[in-house]
């Protein structure tokens, strides 16, 4: 199947899960996770109406930006952002989904202030508490929020997570539910306008239905749109 057909099928599945959770497909943003796919494939996804494109690697993103692959869709950075790459990303993307430490938030903010902009970010949470996994441990979340509240160059728009890879769907539903609780709790707290809980980004090809059932309103889908990634290249 082609990219447009894949997206049509995914949209129908998103709509079904959304309806089961009292919403409609229109309430869920579909981000095409386009790592390892070239500009042509990205353009096809944009033409088929994805809500945004998400990239993991800075070099790859800059290459595709130079090819104008994302024209017509917002661009998100969804991969681990190294401190020395902050300058290459801030201001070039609409949303950094992977702000995963208080220090990174400070660096993003400083760079944004230099450019005279406010960078939208999501805070990435390591909800499974896995070692060697991106996202911040839960214990750092209060500090990250306080840092963001004081940082004029960033605006937190929500939370993102990649849960542990699990064979049992029930287990990941519990992680998704926990994220949803954090999302609601933080939204109720009285921070300043730097912290707005708009987006709960969770769910990938294998688990986006579960994520939506537990409250995700943004899903990041790669292989179901573009086909399996070829790691031999
Ligand atoms: C690759 C990636 C996705 C998409 O994964 P698929 O399983 O291919 O849908 C989503 N989020 C992040 C952060 C990714 O790196």
mmCIF file of C-alpha atoms and ligand atoms in Angstrom:
data_model
loop_
_atom_site.group_PDB
_atom_site.id
_atom_site.type_symbol
_atom_site.label_atom_id
_atom_site.label_comp_id
_atom_site.label_asym_id
_atom_site.label_seq_id
_atom_site.Cartn_x
_atom_site.Cartn_y
_atom_site.Cartn_z
ATOM 1 C CA UNK A 1 0.000 0.000 0.000
ATOM 2 C CA UNK A 2 1.078 3.540 -0.588
ATOM 3 C CA UNK A 3 1.631 6.263 1.986
ATOM 4 C CA UNK A 4 -1.705 7.985 1.329
ATOM 5 C CA UNK A 5 -3.620 4.715 1.743
ATOM 6 C CA UNK A 6 -1.731 3.921 4.928
ATOM 7 C CA UNK A 7 -2.601 7.305 6.362
ATOM 8 C CA UNK A 8 -6.244 6.905 5.409
ATOM 9 C CA UNK A 9 -6.367 3.565 7.218
ATOM 10 C CA UNK A 10 -4.622 4.984 10.300
ATOM 11 C CA UNK A 11 -7.017 7.952 10.360
ATOM 12 C CA UNK A 12 -9.940 5.533 10.422
ATOM 13 C CA UNK A 13 -8.367 3.606 13.302
ATOM 14 C CA UNK A 14 -7.635 6.830 15.161
ATOM 15 C CA UNK A 15 -11.238 7.893 14.696
ATOM 16 C CA UNK A 16 -12.527 4.601 16.033
ATOM 17 C CA UNK A 17 -10.346 4.735 19.158
ATOM 18 C CA UNK A 18 -11.221 8.394 19.672
ATOM 19 C CA UNK A 19 -14.943 7.634 19.512
ATOM 20 C CA UNK A 20 -14.530 4.875 22.055
ATOM 21 C CA UNK A 21 -13.056 7.483 24.376
ATOM 22 C CA UNK A 22 -15.741 10.086 23.811
ATOM 23 C CA UNK A 23 -13.968 12.123 21.147
ATOM 24 C CA UNK A 24 -13.568 12.029 17.373
ATOM 25 C CA UNK A 25 -10.586 11.621 15.063
ATOM 26 C CA UNK A 26 -10.544 15.383 14.637
ATOM 27 C CA UNK A 27 -9.441 15.701 18.263
ATOM 28 C CA UNK A 28 -6.280 13.659 17.661
ATOM 29 C CA UNK A 29 -3.207 15.060 15.924
ATOM 30 C CA UNK A 30 -1.310 12.656 13.689
ATOM 31 C CA UNK A 31 2.445 13.238 13.583
ATOM 32 C CA UNK A 32 4.325 11.347 10.864
ATOM 33 C CA UNK A 33 7.559 10.062 12.427
ATOM 34 C CA UNK A 34 9.691 10.191 9.308
ATOM 35 C CA UNK A 35 13.139 9.126 10.483
ATOM 36 C CA UNK A 36 15.109 7.246 7.814
ATOM 37 C CA UNK A 37 12.581 8.187 5.145
ATOM 38 C CA UNK A 38 13.591 10.557 2.378
ATOM 39 C CA UNK A 39 12.122 13.842 1.236
ATOM 40 C CA UNK A 40 9.852 12.205 -1.346
ATOM 41 C CA UNK A 41 8.160 10.018 1.258
ATOM 42 C CA UNK A 42 7.807 12.949 3.639
ATOM 43 C CA UNK A 43 6.197 15.056 0.899
ATOM 44 C CA UNK A 44 3.719 12.258 0.222
ATOM 45 C CA UNK A 45 2.740 12.172 3.904
ATOM 46 C CA UNK A 46 2.325 15.944 3.987
ATOM 47 C CA UNK A 47 0.197 15.819 0.826
ATOM 48 C CA UNK A 48 -1.945 13.127 2.455
ATOM 49 C CA UNK A 49 -2.681 15.530 5.279
ATOM 50 C CA UNK A 50 -0.700 14.514 8.354
ATOM 51 C CA UNK A 51 -0.907 17.187 11.046
ATOM 52 C CA UNK A 52 2.859 17.437 11.505
ATOM 53 C CA UNK A 53 6.147 15.704 10.713
ATOM 54 C CA UNK A 54 8.429 14.502 13.488
ATOM 55 C CA UNK A 55 12.171 13.963 13.156
ATOM 56 C CA UNK A 56 14.617 12.253 15.520
ATOM 57 C CA UNK A 57 18.001 13.196 14.197
ATOM 58 C CA UNK A 58 19.245 16.728 13.722
ATOM 59 C CA UNK A 59 21.446 16.123 10.672
ATOM 60 C CA UNK A 60 18.729 14.223 8.887
ATOM 61 C CA UNK A 61 16.209 16.939 9.678
ATOM 62 C CA UNK A 62 18.486 19.713 8.412
ATOM 63 C CA UNK A 63 19.027 17.773 5.199
ATOM 64 C CA UNK A 64 15.290 17.360 4.611
ATOM 65 C CA UNK A 65 14.679 20.988 5.582
ATOM 66 C CA UNK A 66 17.128 22.018 2.861
ATOM 67 C CA UNK A 67 15.086 19.904 0.455
ATOM 68 C CA UNK A 68 11.917 21.638 1.672
ATOM 69 C CA UNK A 69 10.434 18.236 2.463
ATOM 70 C CA UNK A 70 8.172 19.524 5.244
ATOM 71 C CA UNK A 71 6.632 22.450 3.366
ATOM 72 C CA UNK A 72 2.959 22.573 4.197
ATOM 73 C CA UNK A 73 3.121 20.879 7.598
ATOM 74 C CA UNK A 74 4.445 21.869 11.026
ATOM 75 C CA UNK A 75 7.733 20.267 12.028
ATOM 76 C CA UNK A 76 8.386 18.629 15.393
ATOM 77 C CA UNK A 77 11.625 17.375 16.875
ATOM 78 C CA UNK A 78 10.904 14.081 18.662
ATOM 79 C CA UNK A 79 14.348 12.520 19.233
ATOM 80 C CA UNK A 80 16.884 12.889 22.002
ATOM 81 C CA UNK A 81 18.283 16.409 21.739
ATOM 82 C CA UNK A 82 21.950 16.676 22.633
ATOM 83 C CA UNK A 83 22.999 19.900 24.303
ATOM 84 C CA UNK A 84 25.398 20.804 21.502
ATOM 85 C CA UNK A 85 22.602 20.485 18.913
ATOM 86 C CA UNK A 86 20.179 22.856 20.621
ATOM 87 C CA UNK A 87 21.237 25.723 18.359
ATOM 88 C CA UNK A 88 20.431 23.688 15.252
ATOM 89 C CA UNK A 89 16.877 22.955 16.350
ATOM 90 C CA UNK A 90 15.474 25.911 18.294
ATOM 91 C CA UNK A 91 13.533 28.192 15.984
ATOM 92 C CA UNK A 92 13.558 25.664 13.139
ATOM 93 C CA UNK A 93 10.746 23.519 14.505
ATOM 94 C CA UNK A 94 7.274 24.312 15.752
ATOM 95 C CA UNK A 95 7.529 21.962 18.698
ATOM 96 C CA UNK A 96 10.349 20.175 20.505
ATOM 97 C CA UNK A 97 8.587 17.131 21.947
ATOM 98 C CA UNK A 98 11.624 15.762 23.719
ATOM 99 C CA UNK A 99 12.686 18.262 26.391
ATOM 100 C CA UNK A 100 14.004 15.736 28.875
ATOM 101 C CA UNK A 101 15.891 17.598 31.598
ATOM 102 C CA UNK A 102 15.700 20.920 33.442
ATOM 103 C CA UNK A 103 19.106 21.795 32.009
ATOM 104 C CA UNK A 104 17.965 21.177 28.441
ATOM 105 C CA UNK A 105 14.941 23.397 29.068
ATOM 106 C CA UNK A 106 17.268 26.186 30.237
ATOM 107 C CA UNK A 107 19.455 25.786 27.134
ATOM 108 C CA UNK A 108 16.472 25.785 24.776
ATOM 109 C CA UNK A 109 15.118 28.880 26.464
ATOM 110 C CA UNK A 110 18.445 30.724 26.307
ATOM 111 C CA UNK A 111 18.777 30.011 22.586
ATOM 112 C CA UNK A 112 15.174 31.035 21.924
ATOM 113 C CA UNK A 113 15.706 34.297 23.803
ATOM 114 C CA UNK A 114 18.770 34.963 21.668
ATOM 115 C CA UNK A 115 16.580 34.571 18.591
ATOM 116 C CA UNK A 116 13.820 36.664 20.130
ATOM 117 C CA UNK A 117 11.277 33.857 19.976
ATOM 118 C CA UNK A 118 9.394 31.578 22.340
ATOM 119 C CA UNK A 119 9.974 27.883 21.611
ATOM 120 C CA UNK A 120 7.087 25.513 22.255
ATOM 121 C CA UNK A 121 8.155 22.284 23.949
ATOM 122 C CA UNK A 122 6.724 19.136 25.456
ATOM 123 C CA UNK A 123 8.315 17.564 28.487
ATOM 124 C CA UNK A 124 9.298 13.977 27.757
ATOM 125 C CA UNK A 125 8.721 11.647 30.689
ATOM 126 C CA UNK A 126 10.376 8.236 31.129
ATOM 127 C CA UNK A 127 7.181 6.807 32.535
ATOM 128 C CA UNK A 128 8.449 3.233 32.695
ATOM 129 C CA UNK A 129 11.478 4.314 34.729
ATOM 130 C CA UNK A 130 13.750 2.430 32.339
ATOM 131 C CA UNK A 131 17.494 2.875 32.414
ATOM 132 C CA UNK A 132 19.085 3.983 29.147
ATOM 133 C CA UNK A 133 15.832 5.453 27.979
ATOM 134 C CA UNK A 134 15.196 9.026 26.954
ATOM 135 C CA UNK A 135 12.787 11.133 28.916
ATOM 136 C CA UNK A 136 13.125 12.490 32.416
ATOM 137 C CA UNK A 137 12.527 10.438 35.528
ATOM 138 C CA UNK A 138 9.320 11.404 37.308
ATOM 139 C CA UNK A 139 11.289 12.818 40.222
ATOM 140 C CA UNK A 140 12.636 15.643 38.017
ATOM 141 C CA UNK A 141 9.270 16.706 36.684
ATOM 142 C CA UNK A 142 8.524 19.347 39.366
ATOM 143 C CA UNK A 143 11.952 20.933 38.860
ATOM 144 C CA UNK A 144 11.477 20.893 35.091
ATOM 145 C CA UNK A 145 8.121 22.629 35.385
ATOM 146 C CA UNK A 146 9.513 25.243 37.798
ATOM 147 C CA UNK A 147 12.422 25.826 35.435
ATOM 148 C CA UNK A 148 10.118 26.227 32.454
ATOM 149 C CA UNK A 149 7.848 28.583 34.379
ATOM 150 C CA UNK A 150 10.854 30.862 34.961
ATOM 151 C CA UNK A 151 12.262 30.573 31.432
ATOM 152 C CA UNK A 152 10.962 33.294 29.133
ATOM 153 C CA UNK A 153 12.144 31.513 25.978
ATOM 154 C CA UNK A 154 10.021 28.387 26.308
ATOM 155 C CA UNK A 155 6.393 27.523 26.603
ATOM 156 C CA UNK A 156 5.448 24.033 27.746
ATOM 157 C CA UNK A 157 2.521 22.752 25.715
ATOM 158 C CA UNK A 158 2.161 19.309 27.266
ATOM 159 C CA UNK A 159 3.806 15.951 27.865
ATOM 160 C CA UNK A 160 5.298 13.219 25.707
ATOM 161 C CA UNK A 161 6.319 9.645 26.450
ATOM 162 C CA UNK A 162 7.629 6.466 24.871
ATOM 163 C CA UNK A 163 6.575 3.640 27.204
ATOM 164 C CA UNK A 164 8.537 0.401 27.589
ATOM 165 C CA UNK A 165 8.151 -2.068 24.742
ATOM 166 C CA UNK A 166 5.731 -4.552 26.160
ATOM 167 C CA UNK A 167 4.085 -7.619 24.807
ATOM 168 C CA UNK A 168 1.107 -7.030 27.034
ATOM 169 C CA UNK A 169 -1.132 -4.219 26.002
ATOM 170 C CA UNK A 170 -2.558 -3.964 29.529
ATOM 171 C CA UNK A 171 0.821 -2.973 30.947
ATOM 172 C CA UNK A 172 1.271 -0.093 28.575
ATOM 173 C CA UNK A 173 -2.270 1.050 29.117
ATOM 174 C CA UNK A 174 -1.349 1.511 32.774
ATOM 175 C CA UNK A 175 1.630 3.684 31.767
ATOM 176 C CA UNK A 176 -0.537 5.692 29.400
ATOM 177 C CA UNK A 177 -3.120 6.154 32.142
ATOM 178 C CA UNK A 178 -0.420 7.369 34.509
ATOM 179 C CA UNK A 179 0.673 9.931 31.919
ATOM 180 C CA UNK A 180 -2.881 11.084 31.547
ATOM 181 C CA UNK A 181 -3.086 11.632 35.326
ATOM 182 C CA UNK A 182 0.098 13.719 35.295
ATOM 183 C CA UNK A 183 -1.253 15.702 32.353
ATOM 184 C CA UNK A 184 -4.512 16.471 34.153
ATOM 185 C CA UNK A 185 -2.837 17.204 37.507
ATOM 186 C CA UNK A 186 -0.321 19.628 36.005
ATOM 187 C CA UNK A 187 -3.092 21.282 34.011
ATOM 188 C CA UNK A 188 -4.962 21.981 37.243
ATOM 189 C CA UNK A 189 -1.960 23.496 38.998
ATOM 190 C CA UNK A 190 -1.568 27.218 38.887
ATOM 191 C CA UNK A 191 1.582 27.767 36.960
ATOM 192 C CA UNK A 192 1.985 30.859 34.802
ATOM 193 C CA UNK A 193 1.240 31.083 31.072
ATOM 194 C CA UNK A 194 4.514 29.330 30.293
ATOM 195 C CA UNK A 195 2.848 26.033 31.100
ATOM 196 C CA UNK A 196 -0.250 25.010 29.204
ATOM 197 C CA UNK A 197 -1.287 21.379 29.038
ATOM 198 C CA UNK A 198 -2.601 21.187 25.453
ATOM 199 C CA UNK A 199 -0.926 18.081 24.083
ATOM 200 C CA UNK A 200 -0.506 14.593 25.434
ATOM 201 C CA UNK A 201 1.779 12.938 22.888
ATOM 202 C CA UNK A 202 1.841 9.159 23.220
ATOM 203 C CA UNK A 203 1.234 6.178 20.985
ATOM 204 C CA UNK A 204 3.235 4.806 18.053
ATOM 205 C CA UNK A 205 2.437 2.264 15.320
ATOM 206 C CA UNK A 206 2.063 -0.657 17.714
ATOM 207 C CA UNK A 207 0.108 1.019 20.488
ATOM 208 C CA UNK A 208 -1.599 4.208 19.310
ATOM 209 C CA UNK A 209 -5.090 2.773 19.828
ATOM 210 C CA UNK A 210 -4.348 2.027 23.483
ATOM 211 C CA UNK A 211 -2.769 5.445 23.915
ATOM 212 C CA UNK A 212 -5.845 7.171 22.502
ATOM 213 C CA UNK A 213 -8.159 5.105 24.697
ATOM 214 C CA UNK A 214 -6.152 6.412 27.671
ATOM 215 C CA UNK A 215 -6.334 10.028 26.567
ATOM 216 C CA UNK A 216 -3.595 10.776 24.037
ATOM 217 C CA UNK A 217 -4.462 13.638 21.707
ATOM 218 C CA UNK A 218 -1.259 13.416 19.660
ATOM 219 C CA UNK A 219 0.180 10.192 18.213
ATOM 220 C CA UNK A 220 3.537 9.734 16.479
ATOM 221 C CA UNK A 221 3.430 7.101 13.774
ATOM 222 C CA UNK A 222 6.296 5.948 11.587
ATOM 223 C CA UNK A 223 6.396 2.423 10.221
ATOM 224 C CA UNK A 224 2.629 2.097 9.712
ATOM 225 C CA UNK A 225 2.814 5.128 7.434
ATOM 226 C CA UNK A 226 6.137 4.638 5.668
ATOM 227 C CA UNK A 227 6.715 0.894 5.972
ATOM 228 C CA UNK A 228 9.372 -0.870 8.052
ATOM 229 C CA UNK A 229 12.611 1.061 8.432
ATOM 230 C CA UNK A 230 15.672 -0.450 6.764
ATOM 231 C CA UNK A 231 18.384 -0.485 9.417
ATOM 232 C CA UNK A 232 20.890 -2.226 7.149
ATOM 233 C CA UNK A 233 21.563 0.977 5.213
HETATM 234 C C1 LIG B 1 10.320 6.259 15.545
HETATM 235 C C2 LIG B 1 9.521 6.964 16.559
HETATM 236 C C3 LIG B 1 8.117 6.907 16.539
HETATM 237 C C4 LIG B 1 7.345 6.071 15.547
HETATM 238 O O1 LIG B 1 7.595 4.719 15.733
HETATM 239 P P1 LIG B 1 6.820 3.590 14.848
HETATM 240 O O2 LIG B 1 6.836 2.399 15.717
HETATM 241 O O3 LIG B 1 7.598 3.444 13.602
HETATM 242 O O4 LIG B 1 5.453 4.097 14.597
HETATM 243 C C5 LIG B 1 7.441 7.640 17.489
HETATM 244 N N1 LIG B 1 8.075 8.371 18.425
HETATM 245 C C6 LIG B 1 9.405 8.447 18.484
HETATM 246 C C7 LIG B 1 10.046 9.276 19.534
HETATM 247 C C8 LIG B 1 10.175 7.735 17.562
HETATM 248 O O5 LIG B 1 11.505 7.791 17.635
#
